XYZ file of C-alpha atoms in Angstrom:
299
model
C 32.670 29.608 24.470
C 31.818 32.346 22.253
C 33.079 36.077 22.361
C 31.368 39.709 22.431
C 32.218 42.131 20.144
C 34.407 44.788 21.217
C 36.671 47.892 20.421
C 39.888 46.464 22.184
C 42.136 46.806 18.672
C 41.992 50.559 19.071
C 43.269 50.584 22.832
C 47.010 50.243 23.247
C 47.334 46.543 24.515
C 48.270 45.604 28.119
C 49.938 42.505 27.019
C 50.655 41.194 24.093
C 51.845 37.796 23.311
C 53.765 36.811 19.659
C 53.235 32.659 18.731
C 55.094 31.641 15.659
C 54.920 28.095 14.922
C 57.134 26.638 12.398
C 56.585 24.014 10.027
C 52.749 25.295 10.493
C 51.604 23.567 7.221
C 51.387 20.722 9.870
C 48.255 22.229 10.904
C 46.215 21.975 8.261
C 45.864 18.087 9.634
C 43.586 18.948 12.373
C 45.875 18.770 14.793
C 45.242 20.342 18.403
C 48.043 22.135 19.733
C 48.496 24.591 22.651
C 51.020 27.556 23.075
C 53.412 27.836 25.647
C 51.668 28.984 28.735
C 52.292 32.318 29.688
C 52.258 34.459 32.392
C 51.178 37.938 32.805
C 52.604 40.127 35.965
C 50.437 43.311 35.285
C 47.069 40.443 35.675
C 47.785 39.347 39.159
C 50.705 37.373 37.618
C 48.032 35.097 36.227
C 48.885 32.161 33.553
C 47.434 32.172 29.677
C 47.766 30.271 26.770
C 46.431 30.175 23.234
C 44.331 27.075 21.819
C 44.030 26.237 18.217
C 42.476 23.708 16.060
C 40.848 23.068 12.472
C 38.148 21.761 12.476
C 36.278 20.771 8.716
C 36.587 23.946 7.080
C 36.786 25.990 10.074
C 40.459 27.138 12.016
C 39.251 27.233 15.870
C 41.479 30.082 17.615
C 40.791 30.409 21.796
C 42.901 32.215 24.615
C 42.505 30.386 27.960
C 42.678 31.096 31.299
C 45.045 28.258 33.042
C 43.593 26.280 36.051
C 46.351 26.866 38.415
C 46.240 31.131 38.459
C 46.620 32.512 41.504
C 43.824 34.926 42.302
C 41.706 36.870 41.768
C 38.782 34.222 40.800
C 37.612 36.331 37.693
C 39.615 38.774 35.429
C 37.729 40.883 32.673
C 39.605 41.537 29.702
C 39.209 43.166 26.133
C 41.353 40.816 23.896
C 42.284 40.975 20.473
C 43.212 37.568 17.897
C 44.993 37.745 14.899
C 46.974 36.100 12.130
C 50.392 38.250 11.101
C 51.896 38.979 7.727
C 55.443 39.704 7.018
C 54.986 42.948 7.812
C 53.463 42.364 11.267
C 50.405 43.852 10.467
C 46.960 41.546 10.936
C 46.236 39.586 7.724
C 42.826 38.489 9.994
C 41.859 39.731 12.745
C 38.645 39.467 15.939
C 38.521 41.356 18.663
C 36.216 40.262 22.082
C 35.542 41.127 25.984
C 35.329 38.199 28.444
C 35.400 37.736 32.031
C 38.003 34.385 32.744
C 37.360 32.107 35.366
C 40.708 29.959 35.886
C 40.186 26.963 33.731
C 37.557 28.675 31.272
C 38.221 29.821 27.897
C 37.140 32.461 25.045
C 37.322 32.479 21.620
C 36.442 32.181 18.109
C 34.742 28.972 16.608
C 35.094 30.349 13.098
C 38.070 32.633 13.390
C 39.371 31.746 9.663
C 38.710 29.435 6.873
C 40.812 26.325 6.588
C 41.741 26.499 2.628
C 42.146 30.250 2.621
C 45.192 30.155 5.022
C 46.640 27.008 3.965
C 45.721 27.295 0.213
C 44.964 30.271 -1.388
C 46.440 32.954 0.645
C 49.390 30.332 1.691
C 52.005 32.656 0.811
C 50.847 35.434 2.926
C 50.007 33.572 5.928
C 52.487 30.725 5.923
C 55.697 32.509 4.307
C 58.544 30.051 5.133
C 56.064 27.753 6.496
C 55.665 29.858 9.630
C 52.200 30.957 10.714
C 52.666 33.995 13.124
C 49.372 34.461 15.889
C 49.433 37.472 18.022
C 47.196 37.976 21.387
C 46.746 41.277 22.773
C 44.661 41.860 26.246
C 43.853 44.812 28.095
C 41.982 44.645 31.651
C 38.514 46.466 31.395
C 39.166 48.296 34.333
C 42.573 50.231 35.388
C 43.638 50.319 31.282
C 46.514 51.656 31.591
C 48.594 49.390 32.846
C 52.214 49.141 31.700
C 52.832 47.179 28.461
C 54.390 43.654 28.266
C 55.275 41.642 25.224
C 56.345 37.925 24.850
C 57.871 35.984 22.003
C 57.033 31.858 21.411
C 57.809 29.795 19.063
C 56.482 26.104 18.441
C 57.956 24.197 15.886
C 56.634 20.925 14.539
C 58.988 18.144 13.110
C 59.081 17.844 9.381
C 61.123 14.881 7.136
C 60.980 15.554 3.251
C 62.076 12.785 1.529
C 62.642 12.713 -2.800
C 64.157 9.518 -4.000
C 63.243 6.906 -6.957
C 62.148 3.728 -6.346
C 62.871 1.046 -8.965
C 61.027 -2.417 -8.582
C 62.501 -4.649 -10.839
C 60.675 -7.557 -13.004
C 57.302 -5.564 -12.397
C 55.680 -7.467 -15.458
C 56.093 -11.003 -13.432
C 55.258 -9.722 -10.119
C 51.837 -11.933 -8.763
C 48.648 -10.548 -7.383
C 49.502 -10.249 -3.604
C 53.418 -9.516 -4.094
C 54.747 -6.923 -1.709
C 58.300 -4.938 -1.575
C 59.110 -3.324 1.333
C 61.041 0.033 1.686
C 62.630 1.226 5.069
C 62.798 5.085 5.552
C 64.935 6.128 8.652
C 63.391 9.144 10.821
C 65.634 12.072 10.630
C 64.723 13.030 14.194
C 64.284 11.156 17.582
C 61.103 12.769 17.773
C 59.767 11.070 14.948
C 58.946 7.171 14.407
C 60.359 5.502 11.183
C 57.976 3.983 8.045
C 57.752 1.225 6.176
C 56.656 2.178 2.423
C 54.954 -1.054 1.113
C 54.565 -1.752 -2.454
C 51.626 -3.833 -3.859
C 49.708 -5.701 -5.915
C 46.203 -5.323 -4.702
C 42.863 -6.818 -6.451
C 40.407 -3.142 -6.258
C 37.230 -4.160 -8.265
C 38.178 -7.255 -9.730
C 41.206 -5.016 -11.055
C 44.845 -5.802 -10.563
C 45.813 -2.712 -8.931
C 49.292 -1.182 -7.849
C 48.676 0.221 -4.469
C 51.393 1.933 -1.880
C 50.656 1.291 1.716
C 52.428 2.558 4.788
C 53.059 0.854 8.172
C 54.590 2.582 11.101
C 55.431 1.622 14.840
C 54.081 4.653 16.771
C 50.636 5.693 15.768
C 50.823 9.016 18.014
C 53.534 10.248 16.879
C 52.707 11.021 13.337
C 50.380 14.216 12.415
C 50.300 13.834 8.172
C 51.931 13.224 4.659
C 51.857 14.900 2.225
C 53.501 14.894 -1.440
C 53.236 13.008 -5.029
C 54.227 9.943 -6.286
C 54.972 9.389 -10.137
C 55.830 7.151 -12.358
C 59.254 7.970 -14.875
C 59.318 6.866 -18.446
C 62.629 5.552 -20.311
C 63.220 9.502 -20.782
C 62.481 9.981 -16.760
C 59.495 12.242 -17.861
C 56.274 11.728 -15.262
C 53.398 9.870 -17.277
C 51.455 9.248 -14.392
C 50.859 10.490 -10.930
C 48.753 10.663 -7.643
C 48.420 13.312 -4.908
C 49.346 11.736 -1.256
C 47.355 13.589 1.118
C 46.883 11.710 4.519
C 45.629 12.829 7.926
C 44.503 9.786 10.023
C 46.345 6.578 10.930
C 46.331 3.653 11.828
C 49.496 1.047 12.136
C 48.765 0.500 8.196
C 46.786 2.175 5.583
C 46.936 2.732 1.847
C 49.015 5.415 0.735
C 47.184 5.795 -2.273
C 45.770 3.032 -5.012
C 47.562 3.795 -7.960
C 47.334 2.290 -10.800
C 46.138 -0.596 -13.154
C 48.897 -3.283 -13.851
C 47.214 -3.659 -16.974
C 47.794 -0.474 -18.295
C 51.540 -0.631 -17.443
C 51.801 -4.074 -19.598
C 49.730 -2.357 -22.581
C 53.140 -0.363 -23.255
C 56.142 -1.808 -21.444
C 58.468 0.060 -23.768
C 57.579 3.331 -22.311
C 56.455 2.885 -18.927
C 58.780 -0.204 -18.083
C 61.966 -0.114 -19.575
C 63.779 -3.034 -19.101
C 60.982 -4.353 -17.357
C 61.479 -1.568 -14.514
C 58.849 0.146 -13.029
C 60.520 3.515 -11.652
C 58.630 5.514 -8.809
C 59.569 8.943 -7.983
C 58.124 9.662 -4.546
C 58.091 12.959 -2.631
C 56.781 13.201 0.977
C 56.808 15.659 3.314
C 56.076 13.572 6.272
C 54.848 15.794 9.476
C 54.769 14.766 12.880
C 54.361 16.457 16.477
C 55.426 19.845 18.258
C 59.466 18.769 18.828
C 60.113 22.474 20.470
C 57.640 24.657 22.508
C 58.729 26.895 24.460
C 58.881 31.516 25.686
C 61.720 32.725 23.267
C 61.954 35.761 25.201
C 60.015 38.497 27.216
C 59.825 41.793 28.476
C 57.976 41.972 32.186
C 57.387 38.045 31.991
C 58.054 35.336 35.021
């Protein structure tokens, strides 16, 4: 539902509402999430939250009207969206005037580009890995209302995991030979993973390929990370990008490399007939806290 321009950013706010979400990389995986709901006494003590989403290229920001307000049935507002910086002032910012039904929603469709936030201005939107969204609204008639503010904070789970992984006898290993490794879930919240290591035929090719299995297909949002492979000297001389946003119970974690080119030099990429991996993952999964930090005229 799309949003008329308006002047609302130079009007003092009636309420304004402060979302930090932590881990917010986690994001960049398309993954729907809500704020906490919040409610606003000087609005008929109605209930709000925020809506967010990427979508391709586009980040999808809305601020919704929840079903179960108490009257009145519609409530016009001048509302301002933005994206913080360190110093708390708007990095990016849109501005609109809507009249909410309870249920109904307004909002911005395009209200950033994906690879600017999470890419090339990362450091000014994500510092720490916290993304920082402020709401402001202001009732089109009776604007003067006294001011509220509200502090959230969601904070998605995160596991990062470095560690080398040595498969021994690599040059004997047949096509269809898998080694399994078991990595533990730091949190409750999270489900473990099985990293599998294969030999996989890609293109008539003998191929070493990592694959991943997991228990709980909901629970996961994304990996990220690099996996290498060490020399006799432990210098990288090979590596792939692990980027991964949609799961199923197993999937490849990425095909990696020829056998045959690891047997073309054994002295220097298998020493002692070793094939070392050194994997980093930052493995993301669901909101584990949402929640009102605090609040200043709030229920």
């Amino acid at each position: 539902m799309g949003a008329a321009t308006s002047t609302s950013g130079e009007r003092k706010a009636t309420f304004t509402y402060i979302w930090a979400i932590e881990n917010g990389n986690s994001l960049i995986f398309g993954t729907s999430v809500s704020s906490p709901v919040f409610t606003v006494n000087s609005l008929e003590v109605s209930k709000w939250s925020l809506g967010w989403y990427v979508f391709g290229s586009d980040i999808r920001l809305f601020l919704q009207r929840e079903q179960d307000c108490a009257e009145p049935e519609r409530i016009e507002l001048d509302y301002e969206l933005s994206f913080l910086g360190t110093n708390g002032l708007p990095l990016i910012k849109r501005t609109g005037t809507h009249t909410f039904r309870r249920g109904f929603y307004s909002g911005f469709s395009k209200f950033a580009v994906r690879d600017e936030v999470f890419c090339r201005r990362r450091a000014e939107f994500l510092p720490r890995d916290v993304l920082t969204v402020r709401c402001r609204m202001l009732r089109k008639a009776n604007g003067t209302l006294k001011p509220q503010v509200c502090f959230a904070r969601t904070s998605f789970g995160l596991d990062r995991r470095c560690f080398v992984w040595t498969i021994k006898d690599f040059s004997s290993l047949p096509l269809g030979h898998k080694t399994t490794l078991f990595l533990k879930s730091t949190s409750e919240a999270a489900s473990d993973l099985l990293l599998n290591f294969c030999l996989k035929e890609y293109d008539g090719k003998e191929c070493v390929s990592i694959d991943i299995d997991r228990d709980d297909v909901t629970k996961l949002s994304g990996i990220t990370g690099e996996i290498a492979i060490l020399d006799v000297e432990g210098t990288v001389v090979h590596s792939e990008k692990i980027y991964l946003n949609y799961f199923k119970r197993n999937m490849s974690l990425c095909k990696f490399i020829e056998k045959s080119k690891l047997l073309s030099n054994v002295t220097y990429f298998l020493p002692n007939d070793v094939l070392s991996l050194r994997c980093e993952l930052e493995i993301y999964y669901g909101p584990h806290w949402n929640g009102i930090e605090n609040g200043i005229g709030i229920n």
